[in-house]
Amino acid sequence: MRQTFVTMAFFAVVTGVGGGTVRDLLIGAPVFWVHNAWTAPVCLGVALMVWFSPSRWWQGESTRVIEWADAAGLGAYAVLGTAKALALGVAPVPAAMMGVITGCVGGVIRDVIAGRPSIIMRPELYVTPAALTSAICAGGHMAGIDKMIVWPVAALAGFGLRGAAIQWQLALPAYGWRSRGK
Amino acid sequence: MRQTFVTMAFFAVVTGVGGGTVRDLLIGAPVFWVHNAWTAPVCLGVALMVWFSPSRWWQGESTRVIEWADAAGLGAYAVLGTAKALALGVAPVPAAMMGVITGCVGGVIRDVIAGRPSIIMRPELYVTPAALTSAICAGGHMAGIDKMIVWPVAALAGFGLRGAAIQWQLALPAYGWRSRGK
Amino acid sequence: MRQTFVTMAFFAVVTGVGGGTVRDLLIGAPVFWVHNAWTAPVCLGVALMVWFSPSRWWQGESTRVIEWADAAGLGAYAVLGTAKALALGVAPVPAAMMGVITGCVGGVIRDVIAGRPSIIMRPELYVTPAALTSAICAGGHMAGIDKMIVWPVAALAGFGLRGAAIQWQLALPAYGWRSRGK
């Protein structure tokens, strides 16, 4: 895809803040980056730095580094999204769904606008690690376990599962697989 | 399309609550399923039941049953969406648009994320039955007619028109049809 | 694309009010057209007028007129979006982003639902003129310059840049262009 500085900045912002934006709209909280003077300039500054970087930095071996950084972000976003919803009094199941939304929806919006197959449709696990992290977070909250224990465990579980999916192309079975071969 | 349990659950939730979510955001009401502990678990539970059902249940003749169930849901959603907007003091024309949004937007979001041609673009009537139901609802409200009469009439009119569209592939004329043959 | 009256009305409304709707949701303002009895009927009325107009009005030379009208709208929407956000106390950088969203997002939603490559991805400038207008608006606000001067200058700058892009197919350099020919 041909990227100019403006499309790069647009996609940087959408991917970075899209999931959290949808979560804040759904739970009725003020949208975090609109009411904070610094989030948007930081996103634009990062896009500007990438724009002036040599393109070989983002090719070959580095795509793997980016995928692992994305895996770490997925775990962190899912924890933060679930925790914010729980803190605002949302029930555990919808709160865990807010965690999944925070982790995945930014990438979904980016893919939809770019006209690419969405990350939701990829065969290897992506939504599942976010769901694992969010479920641990919501479950730990219900069980009354200390956040200092629940949050790192939840983030690491999601990061580990997503990392395993990257490393070994882990995928869930597809619907109807039981009937194959009959 | 290859479906795993996670993508099936994702699409079940998006299609089921997507239209009502957009409506609630637009009219400024708390998003119904976020502040209700049961809606999200029920959607996930239905997805789980479908996941463990034999795939032949959803093929051949049954696709017709699903289409008719969808037609009934379209009428009911359009009534509920219009009525909720009117109850919150929205004017009749935007309230009727909320009915259309509640009925159709869940399917639109599903199609856009799945990368399929959206239901909006289908030749046979889909948005029109939702618009008929919503217009009857808003018109009956303006005329001061009792809800107990308006709501069933409106829902049945939309269900009937959508059913007729399924049965006989009813379609609206396309723009420019008057100039064909000239 | 085959258009019926209903799809034409749907796309008229989405393109016309989509950007401002997303802006109002993000800044936490009541969505302008939901709480105003006239905006939605006007959009539908315009769609109805277009529907009954001869299709040759919208072909050949007239597509150029439509593009220039769109350029004027882009400048005006970007000014109004930035100004509304600033008036609600949003910081200058996110406020300028609201101007870009107001100007561009209606067209993006239309393209995504229609399954076409989004305006964001076009090679010739589209987001950039909206960003120029919004940046002038936010900059003028920070410098304390009178709105009566800032707003027309900002709208004209965006309109002029978009017009130049239409006339001479202006485009930004793509990422990686510096390495071409090496």
Coordinates of C-alpha atoms in Angstrom, one line a residue:
Chain A
M1 CA 0.0 0.0 0.0
R2 CA 1.3 3.4 -1.0
Q3 CA 1.6 5.5 2.2
T4 CA 2.1 9.3 2.4
F5 CA 2.8 11.1 5.7
V6 CA -0.9 11.9 6.1
T7 CA -2.2 8.4 5.6
M8 CA 0.6 7.1 7.9
A9 CA -0.5 9.6 10.6
F10 CA -4.1 8.7 10.1
F11 CA -3.5 5.0 10.4
A12 CA -1.2 5.5 13.4
V13 CA -3.9 7.4 15.3
V14 CA -6.7 5.1 14.3
T15 CA -4.8 1.9 15.3
G16 CA -3.4 3.4 18.5
V17 CA -6.6 5.0 19.9
G18 CA -9.4 3.3 18.0
G19 CA -10.1 0.5 20.4
G20 CA -10.0 2.7 23.5
T21 CA -12.2 5.2 21.8
V22 CA -14.9 2.6 21.1
R23 CA -14.6 1.3 24.7
D24 CA -15.0 4.9 26.1
L25 CA -18.0 5.6 23.9
L26 CA -19.6 2.2 25.0
I27 CA -19.1 2.7 28.7
G28 CA -20.1 6.4 28.6
A29 CA -16.7 7.7 29.7
P30 CA -15.2 10.9 28.2
V31 CA -13.0 9.7 25.2
F32 CA -9.5 9.6 26.7
W33 CA -7.5 11.3 24.0
V34 CA -9.9 14.1 23.2
H35 CA -9.8 15.4 26.7
N36 CA -6.0 15.0 27.1
A37 CA -3.8 17.5 25.3
W38 CA -0.9 15.1 24.9
T39 CA -2.1 11.8 23.4
A40 CA -2.8 13.0 19.9
P41 CA 0.5 15.0 19.5
V42 CA 2.4 11.9 20.7
C43 CA 0.7 9.7 18.1
L44 CA 1.4 12.3 15.4
G45 CA 5.0 12.7 16.6
V46 CA 5.7 9.0 16.4
A47 CA 4.2 8.9 12.8
L48 CA 6.5 11.8 11.9
M49 CA 9.6 9.9 13.3
V50 CA 8.6 6.8 11.4
W51 CA 8.2 8.9 8.2
F52 CA 11.7 10.2 8.4
S53 CA 13.2 6.8 9.2
P54 CA 14.8 4.6 6.5
S55 CA 12.2 2.1 5.2
R56 CA 14.6 -0.8 5.6
W57 CA 14.1 -0.4 9.4
W58 CA 10.5 -1.8 8.9
Q59 CA 11.3 -4.7 6.5
G60 CA 12.6 -8.2 6.7
E61 CA 13.5 -9.3 10.2
S62 CA 11.9 -6.2 11.8
T63 CA 8.4 -7.2 10.9
R64 CA 8.8 -10.0 13.5
V65 CA 9.9 -7.4 16.1
I66 CA 6.8 -5.3 15.3
E67 CA 4.5 -8.4 15.7
W68 CA 6.0 -9.1 19.1
A69 CA 5.6 -5.5 20.2
D70 CA 2.0 -5.7 19.0
A71 CA 1.5 -8.9 21.1
A72 CA 2.8 -7.0 24.2
G73 CA 0.4 -4.1 23.4
L74 CA -2.5 -6.5 23.0
G75 CA -2.0 -7.9 26.5
A76 CA -1.6 -4.4 28.0
Y77 CA -4.6 -2.9 26.2
A78 CA -6.9 -5.8 27.2
V79 CA -5.9 -5.4 30.9
L80 CA -6.4 -1.6 30.8
G81 CA -9.7 -1.9 28.9
T82 CA -11.2 -4.5 31.3
A83 CA -10.0 -2.6 34.4
K84 CA -11.4 0.7 33.3
A85 CA -14.8 -0.8 32.6
L86 CA -14.8 -2.7 36.0
A87 CA -13.8 0.6 37.7
L88 CA -16.8 2.3 36.2
G89 CA -19.2 -0.4 37.5
V90 CA -19.7 -2.5 34.4
A91 CA -20.6 -6.1 35.1
P92 CA -17.8 -8.8 34.6
V93 CA -18.8 -10.2 31.2
P94 CA -19.4 -6.9 29.4
A95 CA -16.3 -5.6 31.1
A96 CA -14.2 -8.4 29.6
M97 CA -15.7 -7.6 26.2
M98 CA -14.5 -4.0 26.7
G99 CA -11.0 -5.5 27.2
V100 CA -11.3 -7.4 23.9
I101 CA -12.6 -4.3 22.1
T102 CA -9.7 -2.1 23.5
G103 CA -7.2 -4.7 22.3
C104 CA -8.6 -5.5 18.9
V105 CA -10.9 -2.8 17.5
G106 CA -8.1 -0.3 16.6
G107 CA -6.7 -2.9 14.2
V108 CA -10.1 -3.8 12.9
I109 CA -10.9 -0.2 12.0
R110 CA -7.5 0.2 10.3
D111 CA -8.0 -2.9 8.2
V112 CA -11.6 -2.0 7.2
I113 CA -10.6 1.5 6.1
A114 CA -7.5 0.2 4.3
G115 CA -9.8 -2.4 2.5
R116 CA -7.7 -5.4 3.8
P117 CA -9.0 -8.6 5.3
S118 CA -9.5 -7.8 9.0
I119 CA -7.4 -9.2 11.8
I120 CA -10.6 -10.9 13.1
M121 CA -10.5 -13.1 10.0
R122 CA -6.9 -14.3 10.3
P123 CA -6.5 -18.0 10.9
E124 CA -3.9 -17.7 13.7
L125 CA -5.1 -16.6 17.2
Y126 CA -5.5 -12.8 17.7
V127 CA -8.9 -12.2 19.4
T128 CA -8.5 -15.3 21.6
P129 CA -5.4 -14.0 23.5
A130 CA -7.2 -10.7 24.2
A131 CA -10.2 -12.7 25.4
L132 CA -8.0 -14.8 27.7
T133 CA -6.4 -11.7 29.3
S134 CA -9.8 -10.0 29.7
A135 CA -11.4 -13.1 31.2
I136 CA -8.5 -13.5 33.7
C137 CA -8.8 -9.8 34.7
A138 CA -12.6 -10.0 35.1
G139 CA -12.4 -13.4 36.9
G140 CA -9.7 -12.1 39.3
H141 CA -11.9 -9.1 40.1
M142 CA -14.9 -11.3 40.9
A143 CA -12.7 -13.5 43.1
G144 CA -11.4 -10.5 44.9
I145 CA -7.8 -11.2 44.1
D146 CA -5.3 -8.2 44.4
K147 CA -4.8 -6.2 41.1
M148 CA -1.0 -6.3 41.6
I149 CA -1.3 -10.1 41.0
V150 CA -4.2 -10.3 38.5
W151 CA -3.0 -7.7 36.1
P152 CA 0.5 -9.0 35.4
V153 CA -0.7 -12.6 35.2
A154 CA -3.5 -11.6 32.8
A155 CA -1.2 -9.5 30.5
L156 CA 1.4 -12.2 30.4
A157 CA -1.1 -15.0 29.6
G158 CA -2.4 -13.0 26.6
F159 CA 1.1 -12.0 25.5
G160 CA 2.3 -15.6 25.8
L161 CA -0.7 -17.0 23.9
R162 CA -0.3 -14.5 21.1
G163 CA 3.4 -15.1 21.0
A164 CA 2.9 -18.8 20.7
A165 CA 0.4 -18.1 17.9
I166 CA 3.0 -16.0 16.0
Q167 CA 5.7 -18.7 16.6
W168 CA 3.8 -21.8 15.7
Q169 CA 0.8 -20.4 13.7
L170 CA -1.6 -21.7 16.4
A171 CA -5.2 -21.5 15.2
L172 CA -8.6 -22.5 16.6
P173 CA -10.5 -25.3 14.9
A174 CA -13.0 -24.0 12.3
Y175 CA -16.7 -24.7 12.5
G176 CA -17.7 -27.9 10.9
W177 CA -14.3 -29.5 11.4
R178 CA -15.9 -32.4 13.3
S179 CA -17.8 -33.5 10.2
R180 CA -14.7 -33.5 7.9
G181 CA -13.8 -37.0 6.8
K182 CA -17.2 -38.5 7.4
Chain B
M1 CA -15.9 -18.2 5.3
R2 CA -13.9 -20.2 7.8
Q3 CA -15.5 -19.6 11.3
T4 CA -13.9 -20.4 14.7
F5 CA -15.8 -20.2 18.0
V6 CA -14.2 -16.8 18.6
T7 CA -15.1 -15.3 15.2
M8 CA -18.6 -16.8 15.5
A9 CA -19.1 -15.2 19.0
F10 CA -17.7 -11.9 17.7
F11 CA -20.1 -11.8 14.8
A12 CA -23.1 -13.0 16.9
V13 CA -22.5 -10.1 19.3
V14 CA -21.9 -7.5 16.6
T15 CA -24.9 -8.5 14.6
G16 CA -27.2 -8.8 17.6
V17 CA -26.3 -5.6 19.5
G18 CA -24.6 -3.5 16.8
G19 CA -27.7 -1.6 15.6
G20 CA -29.0 -0.9 19.1
T21 CA -25.5 0.2 20.2
V22 CA -25.2 2.8 17.4
R23 CA -28.8 4.0 18.2
D24 CA -28.0 4.4 21.9
L25 CA -24.8 6.3 21.2
L26 CA -26.7 8.6 18.7
I27 CA -29.6 9.4 21.1
G28 CA -27.3 9.8 24.1
A29 CA -28.7 6.9 26.1
P30 CA -26.5 4.5 28.1
V31 CA -25.6 1.6 25.8
F32 CA -28.1 -1.1 26.7
W33 CA -25.9 -4.2 26.8
V34 CA -23.0 -2.6 28.6
H35 CA -25.1 -1.6 31.6
N36 CA -27.0 -4.9 31.7
A37 CA -25.2 -7.9 33.1
W38 CA -27.2 -10.5 31.1
T39 CA -27.3 -9.4 27.4
A40 CA -23.7 -10.2 26.6
P41 CA -23.6 -13.6 28.3
V42 CA -26.8 -14.6 26.4
C43 CA -25.3 -13.6 23.1
L44 CA -22.1 -15.6 23.9
G45 CA -24.2 -18.6 25.2
V46 CA -26.2 -18.7 21.9
A47 CA -22.9 -18.6 19.9
L48 CA -21.6 -21.5 22.1
M49 CA -24.8 -23.6 21.4
V50 CA -24.5 -23.0 17.7
W51 CA -20.8 -23.9 17.8
F52 CA -21.7 -27.3 19.3
S53 CA -24.6 -27.9 16.9
P54 CA -24.2 -30.1 13.8
S55 CA -23.4 -27.8 10.8
R56 CA -26.2 -29.5 8.7
W57 CA -28.7 -27.7 10.9
W58 CA -27.7 -24.4 9.2
Q59 CA -27.6 -25.6 5.6
G60 CA -30.0 -26.3 2.7
E61 CA -33.6 -25.7 3.7
S62 CA -32.7 -24.1 7.1
T63 CA -31.1 -21.0 5.5
R64 CA -34.7 -20.1 4.5
V65 CA -35.8 -20.4 8.2
I66 CA -33.0 -18.2 9.2
E67 CA -34.0 -15.6 6.7
W68 CA -37.6 -15.5 8.0
A69 CA -36.4 -15.3 11.6
D70 CA -34.2 -12.4 10.5
A71 CA -37.3 -10.7 8.9
A72 CA -39.2 -11.0 12.2
G73 CA -36.2 -9.6 14.0
L74 CA -36.0 -6.7 11.5
G75 CA -39.6 -5.7 12.2
A76 CA -39.2 -6.0 16.0
Y77 CA -35.9 -4.1 16.1
A78 CA -37.3 -1.3 14.0
V79 CA -40.3 -0.8 16.3
L80 CA -38.2 -0.9 19.5
G81 CA -35.6 1.5 18.0
T82 CA -38.2 4.1 16.9
A83 CA -40.1 3.8 20.2
K84 CA -37.0 4.2 22.4
A85 CA -36.0 7.3 20.4
L86 CA -39.5 8.8 20.6
A87 CA -39.6 8.1 24.4
L88 CA -36.4 10.1 24.8
G89 CA -37.9 13.1 23.0
V90 CA -36.3 12.7 19.6
A91 CA -38.4 14.3 16.7
P92 CA -40.3 11.9 14.5
V93 CA -38.1 11.8 11.4
P94 CA -34.8 11.3 13.3
A95 CA -36.7 8.8 15.5
A96 CA -37.7 6.8 12.5
M97 CA -34.1 6.8 11.3
M98 CA -33.1 5.3 14.7
G99 CA -35.6 2.5 13.9
V100 CA -33.9 1.9 10.6
I101 CA -30.5 2.0 12.3
T102 CA -31.5 -0.4 15.0
G103 CA -32.8 -2.9 12.4
C104 CA -30.1 -2.7 9.8
V105 CA -26.8 -1.4 11.2
G106 CA -25.8 -4.6 13.1
G107 CA -25.8 -6.5 9.8
V108 CA -24.0 -3.7 8.0
I109 CA -21.1 -3.7 10.6
R110 CA -20.9 -7.5 10.3
D111 CA -20.7 -7.4 6.5
V112 CA -18.1 -4.6 6.5
I113 CA -15.8 -6.4 9.0
A114 CA -16.2 -9.7 7.2
G115 CA -15.3 -7.9 3.9
R116 CA -18.6 -8.9 2.2
P117 CA -20.9 -6.7 0.1
S118 CA -23.2 -5.0 2.7
I119 CA -26.9 -5.8 3.0
I120 CA -27.5 -2.2 2.1
M121 CA -26.3 -3.0 -1.5
R122 CA -28.5 -6.1 -2.0
P123 CA -30.9 -5.7 -4.8
E124 CA -33.9 -7.2 -2.9
L125 CA -35.6 -5.0 -0.2
Y126 CA -34.0 -4.9 3.2
V127 CA -33.7 -1.3 4.4
T128 CA -37.1 -0.5 2.9
P129 CA -39.1 -2.8 5.3
A130 CA -37.3 -1.3 8.2
A131 CA -38.1 2.2 7.0
L132 CA -41.8 1.2 6.5
T133 CA -42.1 -0.1 10.1
S134 CA -40.3 2.9 11.5
A135 CA -42.4 5.4 9.5
I136 CA -45.6 3.7 10.7
C137 CA -44.4 3.8 14.3
A138 CA -43.4 7.5 14.1
G139 CA -46.6 8.4 12.2
G140 CA -48.8 6.6 14.7
H141 CA -47.1 8.4 17.5
M142 CA -47.7 11.8 15.8
A143 CA -51.3 10.9 15.2
G144 CA -51.7 10.0 18.9
I145 CA -52.8 6.4 18.2
D146 CA -52.4 3.8 21.0
K147 CA -49.1 1.9 21.0
M148 CA -50.9 -1.4 21.5
I149 CA -52.3 -0.9 18.0
V150 CA -49.4 1.0 16.3
W151 CA -46.6 -1.3 17.3
P152 CA -48.0 -4.7 16.1
V153 CA -49.2 -3.1 12.9
A154 CA -45.8 -1.5 12.2
A155 CA -43.9 -4.7 13.0
L156 CA -46.2 -6.9 10.9
A157 CA -46.0 -4.4 7.9
G158 CA -42.2 -4.6 7.9
F159 CA -42.1 -8.3 8.5
G160 CA -44.6 -8.8 5.6
L161 CA -42.8 -6.6 3.2
R162 CA -39.4 -8.3 4.0
G163 CA -41.1 -11.7 3.7
A164 CA -42.5 -10.8 0.3
A165 CA -39.1 -9.6 -0.8
I166 CA -37.6 -13.0 0.3
Q167 CA -40.4 -14.9 -1.5
W168 CA -40.5 -13.0 -4.8
Q169 CA -37.1 -11.2 -4.8
L170 CA -38.9 -7.8 -4.7
A171 CA -36.6 -4.9 -5.5
L172 CA -36.8 -1.2 -5.8
P173 CA -36.2 0.3 -9.3
A174 CA -32.6 1.5 -9.7
Y175 CA -31.7 5.1 -10.4
G176 CA -31.8 6.0 -14.1
W177 CA -34.3 3.1 -15.0
R178 CA -36.6 5.7 -16.6
S179 CA -34.0 6.5 -19.2
R180 CA -33.4 2.8 -20.2
G181 CA -34.7 2.1 -23.7
K182 CA -34.7 5.7 -24.8
Chain C
M1 CA -23.2 0.9 -8.6
R2 CA -26.9 0.3 -8.8
Q3 CA -28.7 2.9 -6.7
T4 CA -32.3 2.7 -5.5
F5 CA -34.1 5.6 -3.7
V6 CA -33.4 4.0 -0.3
T7 CA -29.7 3.4 -0.9
M8 CA -29.3 6.9 -2.3
A9 CA -31.0 8.4 0.8
F10 CA -28.9 6.2 3.0
F11 CA -25.7 7.3 1.4
A12 CA -26.8 11.0 1.3
V13 CA -27.4 10.9 5.1
V14 CA -24.2 9.0 5.9
T15 CA -22.0 11.2 3.8
G16 CA -23.6 14.4 5.0
V17 CA -23.8 13.9 8.7
G18 CA -21.3 11.0 9.3
G19 CA -18.3 13.2 10.0
G20 CA -20.1 15.6 12.3
T21 CA -21.7 12.6 14.1
V22 CA -18.4 11.0 14.9
R23 CA -17.0 14.4 16.1
D24 CA -20.0 15.0 18.4
L25 CA -19.7 11.4 19.9
L26 CA -15.9 12.0 20.4
I27 CA -16.2 15.4 22.1
G28 CA -19.3 14.3 24.1
A29 CA -21.7 16.8 22.6
P30 CA -25.3 15.8 21.8
V31 CA -25.3 14.5 18.2
F32 CA -26.4 17.6 16.2
W33 CA -29.0 16.0 13.8
V34 CA -30.6 13.7 16.3
H35 CA -31.7 16.6 18.5
N36 CA -32.7 18.8 15.6
A37 CA -36.0 18.1 13.9
W38 CA -34.9 19.5 10.5
T39 CA -31.5 18.2 9.5
A40 CA -32.6 14.7 8.7
P41 CA -35.7 15.7 6.7
V42 CA -33.6 18.1 4.6
C43 CA -31.0 15.3 3.8
L44 CA -33.9 13.0 2.8
G45 CA -35.6 15.8 0.8
V46 CA -32.3 16.4 -1.2
A47 CA -32.0 12.7 -1.9
L48 CA -35.7 12.7 -3.1
M49 CA -35.0 15.7 -5.4
V50 CA -31.9 14.0 -6.9
W51 CA -33.9 10.8 -7.4
F52 CA -36.4 12.6 -9.5
S53 CA -33.8 14.5 -11.5
P54 CA -32.6 13.3 -14.9
S55 CA -29.4 11.2 -14.5
R56 CA -27.6 13.2 -17.2
W57 CA -27.4 16.1 -14.7
W58 CA -24.9 14.1 -12.8
Q59 CA -22.7 12.8 -15.6
G60 CA -19.9 14.1 -17.8
E61 CA -19.0 17.7 -17.1
S62 CA -21.1 17.8 -13.9
T63 CA -18.9 15.4 -12.0
R64 CA -16.3 18.3 -12.0
V65 CA -18.9 20.7 -10.5
I66 CA -19.7 18.1 -7.8
E67 CA -16.0 17.7 -7.0
W68 CA -15.6 21.5 -6.6
A69 CA -18.8 21.7 -4.4
D70 CA -17.3 18.9 -2.3
A71 CA -14.0 20.9 -2.0
A72 CA -16.0 23.9 -0.7
G73 CA -17.8 21.6 1.8
L74 CA -14.5 20.1 2.9
G75 CA -13.2 23.5 3.9
A76 CA -16.4 24.6 5.6
Y77 CA -16.8 21.3 7.6
A78 CA -13.2 21.4 8.8
V79 CA -13.6 25.0 10.1
L80 CA -16.9 24.2 11.8
G81 CA -15.6 20.9 13.3
T82 CA -12.4 22.6 14.7
A83 CA -14.4 25.6 16.0
K84 CA -17.0 23.4 17.8
A85 CA -14.3 21.4 19.5
L86 CA -12.4 24.5 20.6
A87 CA -15.6 26.0 21.9
L88 CA -16.2 22.9 24.1
G89 CA -12.7 23.3 25.6
V90 CA -10.8 20.6 23.6
A91 CA -7.1 21.3 23.3
P92 CA -5.8 22.6 20.0
V93 CA -4.2 19.4 18.5
P94 CA -7.2 17.1 19.2
A95 CA -9.6 20.0 18.2
A96 CA -7.8 20.2 14.8
M97 CA -8.2 16.4 14.5
M98 CA -12.0 16.9 15.0
G99 CA -11.9 19.3 12.1
V100 CA -10.3 16.6 9.9
I101 CA -12.8 14.0 11.1
T102 CA -15.8 16.3 10.4
G103 CA -14.5 16.9 6.9
C104 CA -13.4 13.4 5.9
V105 CA -15.1 10.7 7.9
G106 CA -18.6 11.0 6.2
G107 CA -16.9 10.1 2.9
V108 CA -14.9 7.3 4.6
I109 CA -18.0 5.6 6.1
R110 CA -19.8 5.9 2.7
D111 CA -16.8 4.3 0.9
V112 CA -16.4 1.5 3.5
I113 CA -20.1 0.6 3.4
A114 CA -20.2 0.7 -0.4
G115 CA -17.1 -1.5 -0.5
R116 CA -15.0 1.0 -2.5
P117 CA -11.4 2.1 -1.9
S118 CA -11.7 4.9 0.7
I119 CA -11.0 8.5 0.0
I120 CA -8.1 8.2 2.5
M121 CA -6.3 6.0 0.1
R122 CA -6.6 8.2 -3.0
P123 CA -3.3 9.4 -4.3
E124 CA -4.4 13.1 -4.8
L125 CA -4.7 15.3 -1.7
Y126 CA -7.9 15.0 0.3
V127 CA -7.1 14.7 4.0
T128 CA -4.2 17.2 3.7
P129 CA -6.5 20.2 2.8
A130 CA -8.8 19.3 5.7
A131 CA -5.7 19.2 8.0
L132 CA -4.4 22.5 6.6
T133 CA -7.8 24.3 7.3
S134 CA -8.0 22.7 10.8
A135 CA -4.4 23.6 11.7
I136 CA -4.9 27.2 10.7
C137 CA -8.1 27.3 12.7
A138 CA -6.5 25.9 15.8
G139 CA -3.3 28.0 15.4
G140 CA -5.4 31.2 15.0
H141 CA -7.3 30.3 18.1
M142 CA -4.0 29.8 20.1
A143 CA -2.6 33.1 18.7
G144 CA -5.8 34.9 19.8
I145 CA -6.6 36.2 16.3
D146 CA -10.3 37.2 15.6
K147 CA -12.5 34.4 14.2
M148 CA -13.8 36.7 11.5
I149 CA -10.3 36.7 10.0
V150 CA -9.2 33.1 10.9
W151 CA -12.3 31.2 9.7
P152 CA -12.5 32.5 6.1
V153 CA -8.7 32.3 5.7
A154 CA -8.7 28.7 7.0
A155 CA -11.7 27.6 4.8
L156 CA -10.2 29.3 1.7
A157 CA -6.7 27.7 2.2
G158 CA -8.3 24.2 2.4
F159 CA -10.6 24.9 -0.5
G160 CA -7.7 26.2 -2.6
L161 CA -5.4 23.3 -1.8
R162 CA -8.2 20.7 -2.6
G163 CA -9.0 22.6 -5.8
A164 CA -5.4 22.6 -6.8
A165 CA -5.3 18.9 -6.1
I166 CA -8.3 18.3 -8.4
Q167 CA -6.9 20.6 -11.1
W168 CA -3.3 19.3 -11.2
Q169 CA -3.6 15.9 -9.4
L170 CA -1.4 17.1 -6.6
A171 CA -0.2 14.2 -4.4
L172 CA 2.1 13.8 -1.4
P173 CA 5.3 11.8 -1.8
A174 CA 4.8 8.2 -0.8
Y175 CA 6.9 6.6 2.0
G176 CA 10.1 5.2 0.8
W177 CA 10.3 7.6 -2.3
R178 CA 13.8 8.8 -1.1
S179 CA 15.2 5.3 -1.6
R180 CA 13.9 4.9 -5.2
G181 CA 16.7 4.9 -7.8
K182 CA 19.3 3.8 -5.3

